[in-house]
Amino acid sequence: MKNKNKTAFITGATSGIGEATAKLFASNGINLILCGRRKEKLEVLQKELSDKTEVYILSFDIKNKKAVFEAVESLPKEFSEIDILINNAGNAHGLEPINEGDTDDWDAMIDINVKGLLYVSKAIAPKMVEKKSGHIINIGSTAAKEVYPNGGVYCATKHAVDALNQAMRIDLHKHGIRVGAVHPGLVETEFSKVRFKGDESRADNVYKGFDPLTPEDIADVVHFVVTRPYYVNITDLVIVPNAQATATILTKE
Ligand code: 8X3
C-alpha cells in the first residue's frame, strides 16, 4: 500500500449499508478490506473502487469460525493493520411468532448476527490492542432497542449486538480503542428480501407508502462517526426514517 491512509475492514460489504459505506469510505481515501460471501460481487466492487483507494477483498462466510480466522490471517502485510472494523454483516430470516418460528432461521440469525460478529471481532481486536488504537463500529438495529411481534429471535440477536457493543467498549477503552454502535430503523436494502426468502412483493411492501432510509443515509453517519478526532467516541446512535416513531409505529400514506 502506497498511501498512509486508514484501513477499514467491512463485513457484509456486497450490498446495502456495507456496500454504501465502502463506496463513501473509498471516496474519502480510506483503504478497504471488503468481506462477503459473494466473490463476484466483491470483485466488481473492487474494480469499481480501485481508482479511488486501495481495495483488498476477502470472500468467506462469517458463520464459519475457521474461515473467519484464516481469512484475517491471510491478509497481506500492507492490509494487516486494521484501523476501523465495521461489523455490518447481519440478516433477518423469517417473521413468525415464537411458537411457529423455524429453528433453522433462528440458527442462521444467531450464527451470523451474534457468533459471526464475535468471531470477526476476536480475529481483529487483539491486533488493535497491540497497537493501542482502533475503532469498532457495530451495526445494530432498532431491533436492538425494542422487541416487536414475530421478530423475537432477530430482536434477541440485535439486543445481543447492543450488549456486545457496550461490553467491547468496557473491555477495550483502556487500550485506546473506540467502540460504538449505529442502529438503523427501516432502510431499503436486500434485508426484507432475505427475511421473506425472496418473496419480492412482500419485501417491497415493507418500504411502500413512506420514505425509508437509504443505505447511503447510514453510510454518512458511519463516516461521520469514524472521522471524529481520536478523543471523541460516539457510543450509540439510533437512526429512523421520519415516518417511523418506533419499531412498530410507522405512518404510511
Ligand atoms: C432492521 C429494522 O425494523 O426490520 O433491523 O427490525 S427492522
CSV table of C-alpha atoms and ligand atoms in Angstrom, one decimal:
chain,number,residue,atom,x,y,z
A,1,MET,CA,0.0,0.0,0.0
A,2,LYS,CA,1.5,3.3,-1.0
A,3,ASN,CA,-0.6,5.7,1.0
A,4,LYS,CA,-0.7,6.2,4.8
A,5,ASN,CA,-4.5,6.5,5.0
A,6,LYS,CA,-6.5,4.4,7.4
A,7,THR,CA,-7.7,0.9,6.6
A,8,ALA,CA,-11.3,-0.3,7.2
A,9,PHE,CA,-12.4,-3.9,7.4
A,10,ILE,CA,-16.1,-4.1,6.4
A,11,THR,CA,-18.2,-7.2,6.8
A,12,GLY,CA,-21.3,-7.7,4.6
A,13,ALA,CA,-19.8,-5.4,2.0
A,14,THR,CA,-21.5,-6.8,-1.0
A,15,SER,CA,-24.8,-5.0,-0.6
A,16,GLY,CA,-26.8,-2.4,1.4
A,17,ILE,CA,-25.2,-0.5,4.2
A,18,GLY,CA,-21.9,-2.3,3.9
A,19,GLU,CA,-21.6,-1.5,0.1
A,20,ALA,CA,-22.7,2.1,0.6
A,21,THR,CA,-20.1,2.5,3.4
A,22,ALA,CA,-17.4,1.0,1.3
A,23,LYS,CA,-18.2,3.5,-1.5
A,24,LEU,CA,-18.2,6.5,0.8
A,25,PHE,CA,-15.0,5.4,2.5
A,26,ALA,CA,-13.4,4.9,-0.9
A,27,SER,CA,-14.3,8.4,-2.0
A,28,ASN,CA,-12.7,9.7,1.2
A,29,GLY,CA,-9.5,7.8,0.6
A,30,ILE,CA,-9.9,5.2,3.3
A,31,ASN,CA,-8.3,1.9,2.3
A,32,LEU,CA,-10.7,-1.1,2.2
A,33,ILE,CA,-10.8,-4.7,3.1
A,34,LEU,CA,-14.2,-5.8,1.8
A,35,CYS,CA,-15.7,-9.0,3.1
A,36,GLY,CA,-18.7,-11.0,2.0
A,37,ARG,CA,-19.8,-14.4,0.7
A,38,ARG,CA,-20.3,-13.3,-2.9
A,39,LYS,CA,-16.8,-13.3,-4.5
A,40,GLU,CA,-18.1,-12.0,-7.9
A,41,LYS,CA,-19.8,-9.0,-6.2
A,42,LEU,CA,-16.7,-8.3,-4.2
A,43,GLU,CA,-14.6,-8.3,-7.4
A,44,VAL,CA,-17.0,-5.9,-9.1
A,45,LEU,CA,-16.8,-3.6,-6.2
A,46,GLN,CA,-13.0,-3.9,-6.0
A,47,LYS,CA,-12.8,-2.9,-9.7
A,48,GLU,CA,-15.1,0.0,-9.2
A,49,LEU,CA,-13.4,1.5,-6.2
A,50,SER,CA,-9.7,0.7,-7.0
A,51,ASP,CA,-9.1,4.0,-8.8
A,52,LYS,CA,-10.1,5.8,-5.6
A,53,THR,CA,-8.4,3.8,-2.9
A,54,GLU,CA,-6.5,0.5,-2.1
A,55,VAL,CA,-9.0,-2.4,-2.0
A,56,TYR,CA,-8.4,-5.9,-0.8
A,57,ILE,CA,-11.2,-8.5,-0.9
A,58,LEU,CA,-11.9,-11.5,1.3
A,59,SER,CA,-14.6,-13.9,0.5
A,60,PHE,CA,-15.7,-16.0,3.4
A,61,ASP,CA,-18.8,-16.8,5.5
A,62,ILE,CA,-18.7,-15.2,8.9
A,63,LYS,CA,-20.7,-18.2,10.3
A,64,ASN,CA,-17.6,-20.3,9.7
A,65,LYS,CA,-15.3,-19.7,12.6
A,66,LYS,CA,-12.3,-21.3,10.9
A,67,ALA,CA,-12.8,-19.4,7.7
A,68,VAL,CA,-13.0,-16.1,9.6
A,69,PHE,CA,-9.7,-16.6,11.4
A,70,GLU,CA,-8.0,-18.0,8.2
A,71,ALA,CA,-9.2,-15.0,6.2
A,72,VAL,CA,-7.9,-12.4,8.7
A,73,GLU,CA,-4.6,-14.3,9.0
A,74,SER,CA,-4.3,-14.4,5.2
A,75,LEU,CA,-4.2,-10.6,4.9
A,76,PRO,CA,-1.1,-9.3,3.1
A,77,LYS,CA,1.2,-7.2,5.2
A,78,GLU,CA,0.0,-3.9,3.6
A,79,PHE,CA,-3.5,-4.7,4.8
A,80,SER,CA,-2.8,-6.3,8.1
A,81,GLU,CA,-3.0,-3.1,10.2
A,82,ILE,CA,-6.7,-2.5,10.6
A,83,ASP,CA,-7.8,0.9,11.9
A,84,ILE,CA,-11.5,0.6,11.6
A,85,LEU,CA,-13.8,-2.5,11.8
A,86,ILE,CA,-17.3,-2.2,10.6
A,87,ASN,CA,-19.3,-5.2,12.0
A,88,ASN,CA,-22.1,-4.8,9.5
A,89,ALA,CA,-22.9,-8.3,8.3
A,90,GLY,CA,-26.3,-9.4,9.6
A,91,ASN,CA,-29.6,-10.8,8.4
A,92,ALA,CA,-33.1,-11.5,9.4
A,93,HIS,CA,-34.7,-14.8,8.5
A,94,GLY,CA,-38.4,-15.1,8.8
A,95,LEU,CA,-41.0,-13.2,10.7
A,96,GLU,CA,-43.0,-15.6,12.8
A,97,PRO,CA,-44.4,-15.9,16.4
A,98,ILE,CA,-42.1,-17.8,18.7
A,99,ASN,CA,-44.4,-20.9,18.6
A,100,GLU,CA,-44.2,-21.1,14.8
A,101,GLY,CA,-40.6,-20.0,14.1
A,102,ASP,CA,-38.3,-22.1,12.0
A,103,THR,CA,-35.3,-23.3,14.1
A,104,ASP,CA,-33.0,-23.2,11.1
A,105,ASP,CA,-33.9,-19.5,10.7
A,106,TRP,CA,-33.0,-19.0,14.4
A,107,ASP,CA,-29.7,-20.8,14.0
A,108,ALA,CA,-28.8,-18.7,11.0
A,109,MET,CA,-29.6,-15.4,12.7
A,110,ILE,CA,-27.7,-16.3,15.9
A,111,ASP,CA,-24.8,-17.7,13.9
A,112,ILE,CA,-24.4,-14.6,11.7
A,113,ASN,CA,-25.6,-11.7,13.8
A,114,VAL,CA,-24.0,-12.8,17.1
A,115,LYS,CA,-21.4,-15.5,16.7
A,116,GLY,CA,-20.1,-14.2,13.3
A,117,LEU,CA,-19.7,-10.7,14.8
A,118,LEU,CA,-17.9,-12.2,17.7
A,119,TYR,CA,-15.5,-14.2,15.6
A,120,VAL,CA,-14.6,-11.3,13.4
A,121,SER,CA,-14.1,-9.1,16.5
A,122,LYS,CA,-11.9,-11.7,18.1
A,123,ALA,CA,-9.8,-12.0,15.0
A,124,ILE,CA,-9.2,-8.3,14.8
A,125,ALA,CA,-9.4,-6.8,18.3
A,126,PRO,CA,-6.1,-8.3,19.6
A,127,LYS,CA,-4.2,-6.5,16.8
A,128,MET,CA,-5.9,-3.2,17.8
A,129,VAL,CA,-4.9,-3.9,21.4
A,130,GLU,CA,-1.3,-4.5,20.3
A,131,LYS,CA,-1.1,-1.1,18.6
A,132,LYS,CA,-3.3,0.6,21.1
A,133,SER,CA,-5.6,2.1,18.6
A,134,GLY,CA,-8.6,1.2,16.6
A,135,HIS,CA,-12.3,1.9,16.1
A,136,ILE,CA,-15.0,-0.7,16.0
A,137,ILE,CA,-18.5,0.2,14.8
A,138,ASN,CA,-21.2,-2.4,15.4
A,139,ILE,CA,-24.2,-2.1,13.1
A,140,GLY,CA,-27.2,-2.9,15.3
A,141,SER,CA,-30.8,-2.0,14.6
A,142,THR,CA,-33.9,-0.5,16.2
A,143,ALA,CA,-34.5,-4.2,17.0
A,144,ALA,CA,-31.5,-3.8,19.4
A,145,LYS,CA,-33.6,-1.4,21.4
A,146,GLU,CA,-37.1,-2.7,21.1
A,147,VAL,CA,-38.8,-6.1,20.7
A,148,TYR,CA,-41.6,-6.3,18.1
A,149,PRO,CA,-44.2,-9.0,17.3
A,150,ASN,CA,-42.9,-12.0,15.3
A,151,GLY,CA,-39.3,-10.7,15.3
A,152,GLY,CA,-38.3,-12.3,18.7
A,153,VAL,CA,-35.1,-14.0,17.7
A,154,TYR,CA,-34.0,-11.3,15.3
A,155,CYS,CA,-34.6,-8.8,18.1
A,156,ALA,CA,-32.7,-11.0,20.6
A,157,THR,CA,-29.7,-11.2,18.3
A,158,LYS,CA,-29.7,-7.4,17.9
A,159,HIS,CA,-30.1,-6.9,21.6
A,160,ALA,CA,-27.0,-9.1,21.9
A,161,VAL,CA,-25.2,-6.7,19.5
A,162,ASP,CA,-26.2,-3.8,21.8
A,163,ALA,CA,-24.8,-5.7,24.8
A,164,LEU,CA,-21.6,-6.7,23.0
A,165,ASN,CA,-21.1,-3.1,21.8
A,166,GLN,CA,-21.2,-2.0,25.4
A,167,ALA,CA,-19.1,-4.9,26.6
A,168,MET,CA,-16.4,-4.3,23.9
A,169,ARG,CA,-16.2,-0.6,24.9
A,170,ILE,CA,-15.8,-1.5,28.6
A,171,ASP,CA,-13.1,-4.0,27.8
A,172,LEU,CA,-11.2,-2.2,25.1
A,173,HIS,CA,-11.4,1.5,26.0
A,174,LYS,CA,-8.3,1.1,28.3
A,175,HIS,CA,-6.4,0.1,25.2
A,176,GLY,CA,-7.3,3.3,23.4
A,177,ILE,CA,-9.9,1.6,21.2
A,178,ARG,CA,-13.1,3.3,20.3
A,179,VAL,CA,-16.3,1.2,20.2
A,180,GLY,CA,-19.7,2.5,19.1
A,181,ALA,CA,-22.9,1.3,17.5
A,182,VAL,CA,-25.2,2.6,14.8
A,183,HIS,CA,-28.7,1.3,15.0
A,184,PRO,CA,-30.8,1.8,11.8
A,185,GLY,CA,-34.6,1.5,11.6
A,186,LEU,CA,-36.2,0.8,8.2
A,187,VAL,CA,-33.6,1.0,5.5
A,188,GLU,CA,-34.4,-0.1,2.0
A,189,THR,CA,-31.9,-2.9,1.2
A,190,GLU,CA,-32.0,-6.6,0.4
A,191,PHE,CA,-32.9,-7.0,4.1
A,192,SER,CA,-36.6,-7.8,3.7
A,193,LYS,CA,-36.0,-9.9,0.6
A,194,VAL,CA,-33.8,-12.1,2.7
A,195,ARG,CA,-36.2,-12.0,5.6
A,196,PHE,CA,-39.1,-13.1,3.4
A,197,LYS,CA,-36.9,-15.6,1.5
A,198,GLY,CA,-37.1,-14.0,-1.9
A,199,ASP,CA,-40.8,-13.0,-1.8
A,200,GLU,CA,-40.2,-9.7,-3.6
A,201,SER,CA,-43.8,-8.3,-3.3
A,202,ARG,CA,-43.9,-8.9,0.5
A,203,ALA,CA,-40.4,-7.3,0.7
A,204,ASP,CA,-41.3,-4.3,-1.4
A,205,ASN,CA,-44.4,-3.8,0.6
A,206,VAL,CA,-42.3,-3.1,3.8
A,207,TYR,CA,-41.0,0.1,2.2
A,208,LYS,CA,-44.1,1.3,0.4
A,209,GLY,CA,-46.1,4.4,1.4
A,210,PHE,CA,-43.3,6.3,3.1
A,211,ASP,CA,-39.7,7.4,2.5
A,212,PRO,CA,-37.5,4.7,4.1
A,213,LEU,CA,-33.8,5.4,4.9
A,214,THR,CA,-31.3,4.6,2.2
A,215,PRO,CA,-28.1,2.7,2.8
A,216,GLU,CA,-26.3,6.0,1.9
A,217,ASP,CA,-28.0,7.7,4.9
A,218,ILE,CA,-26.4,5.2,7.2
A,219,ALA,CA,-23.1,5.3,5.4
A,220,ASP,CA,-23.0,9.0,6.0
A,221,VAL,CA,-23.5,8.5,9.7
A,222,VAL,CA,-20.9,5.8,9.9
A,223,HIS,CA,-18.4,8.0,8.1
A,224,PHE,CA,-19.2,10.9,10.5
A,225,VAL,CA,-18.5,8.6,13.4
A,226,VAL,CA,-15.2,7.4,12.2
A,227,THR,CA,-13.9,10.8,11.2
A,228,ARG,CA,-14.2,12.4,14.7
A,229,PRO,CA,-11.0,13.4,16.4
A,230,TYR,CA,-9.4,10.5,18.3
A,231,TYR,CA,-10.6,11.8,21.8
A,232,VAL,CA,-14.3,11.7,20.7
A,233,ASN,CA,-16.2,8.4,20.8
A,234,ILE,CA,-19.8,8.3,19.6
A,235,THR,CA,-21.1,5.3,21.5
A,236,ASP,CA,-24.7,4.8,20.4
A,237,LEU,CA,-26.9,6.2,17.6
A,238,VAL,CA,-30.4,5.3,16.6
A,239,ILE,CA,-31.5,6.5,13.1
A,240,VAL,CA,-35.0,6.0,11.8
A,241,PRO,CA,-36.9,7.5,8.8
A,242,ASN,CA,-39.1,10.4,9.9
A,243,ALA,CA,-42.2,8.3,9.2
A,244,GLN,CA,-41.1,5.7,11.8
A,245,ALA,CA,-41.5,6.6,15.5
A,246,THR,CA,-40.7,3.2,17.0
A,247,ALA,CA,-40.2,-0.4,15.6
A,248,THR,CA,-44.0,-0.7,15.4
A,249,ILE,CA,-45.3,2.8,14.9
A,250,LEU,CA,-45.0,3.8,11.2
A,251,THR,CA,-47.1,6.3,9.4
A,252,LYS,CA,-47.8,5.3,5.8
A,253,GLU,CA,-49.6,7.4,3.2
B,1,8X3,C1,-33.9,-3.7,10.6
B,1,8X3,C2,-35.0,-2.9,11.1
B,1,8X3,O1,-37.5,-2.9,11.8
B,1,8X3,O2,-36.9,-4.5,10.2
B,1,8X3,O3,-33.0,-4.1,11.5
B,1,8X3,O4,-36.1,-4.7,12.5
B,1,8X3,S1,-36.4,-3.8,11.4
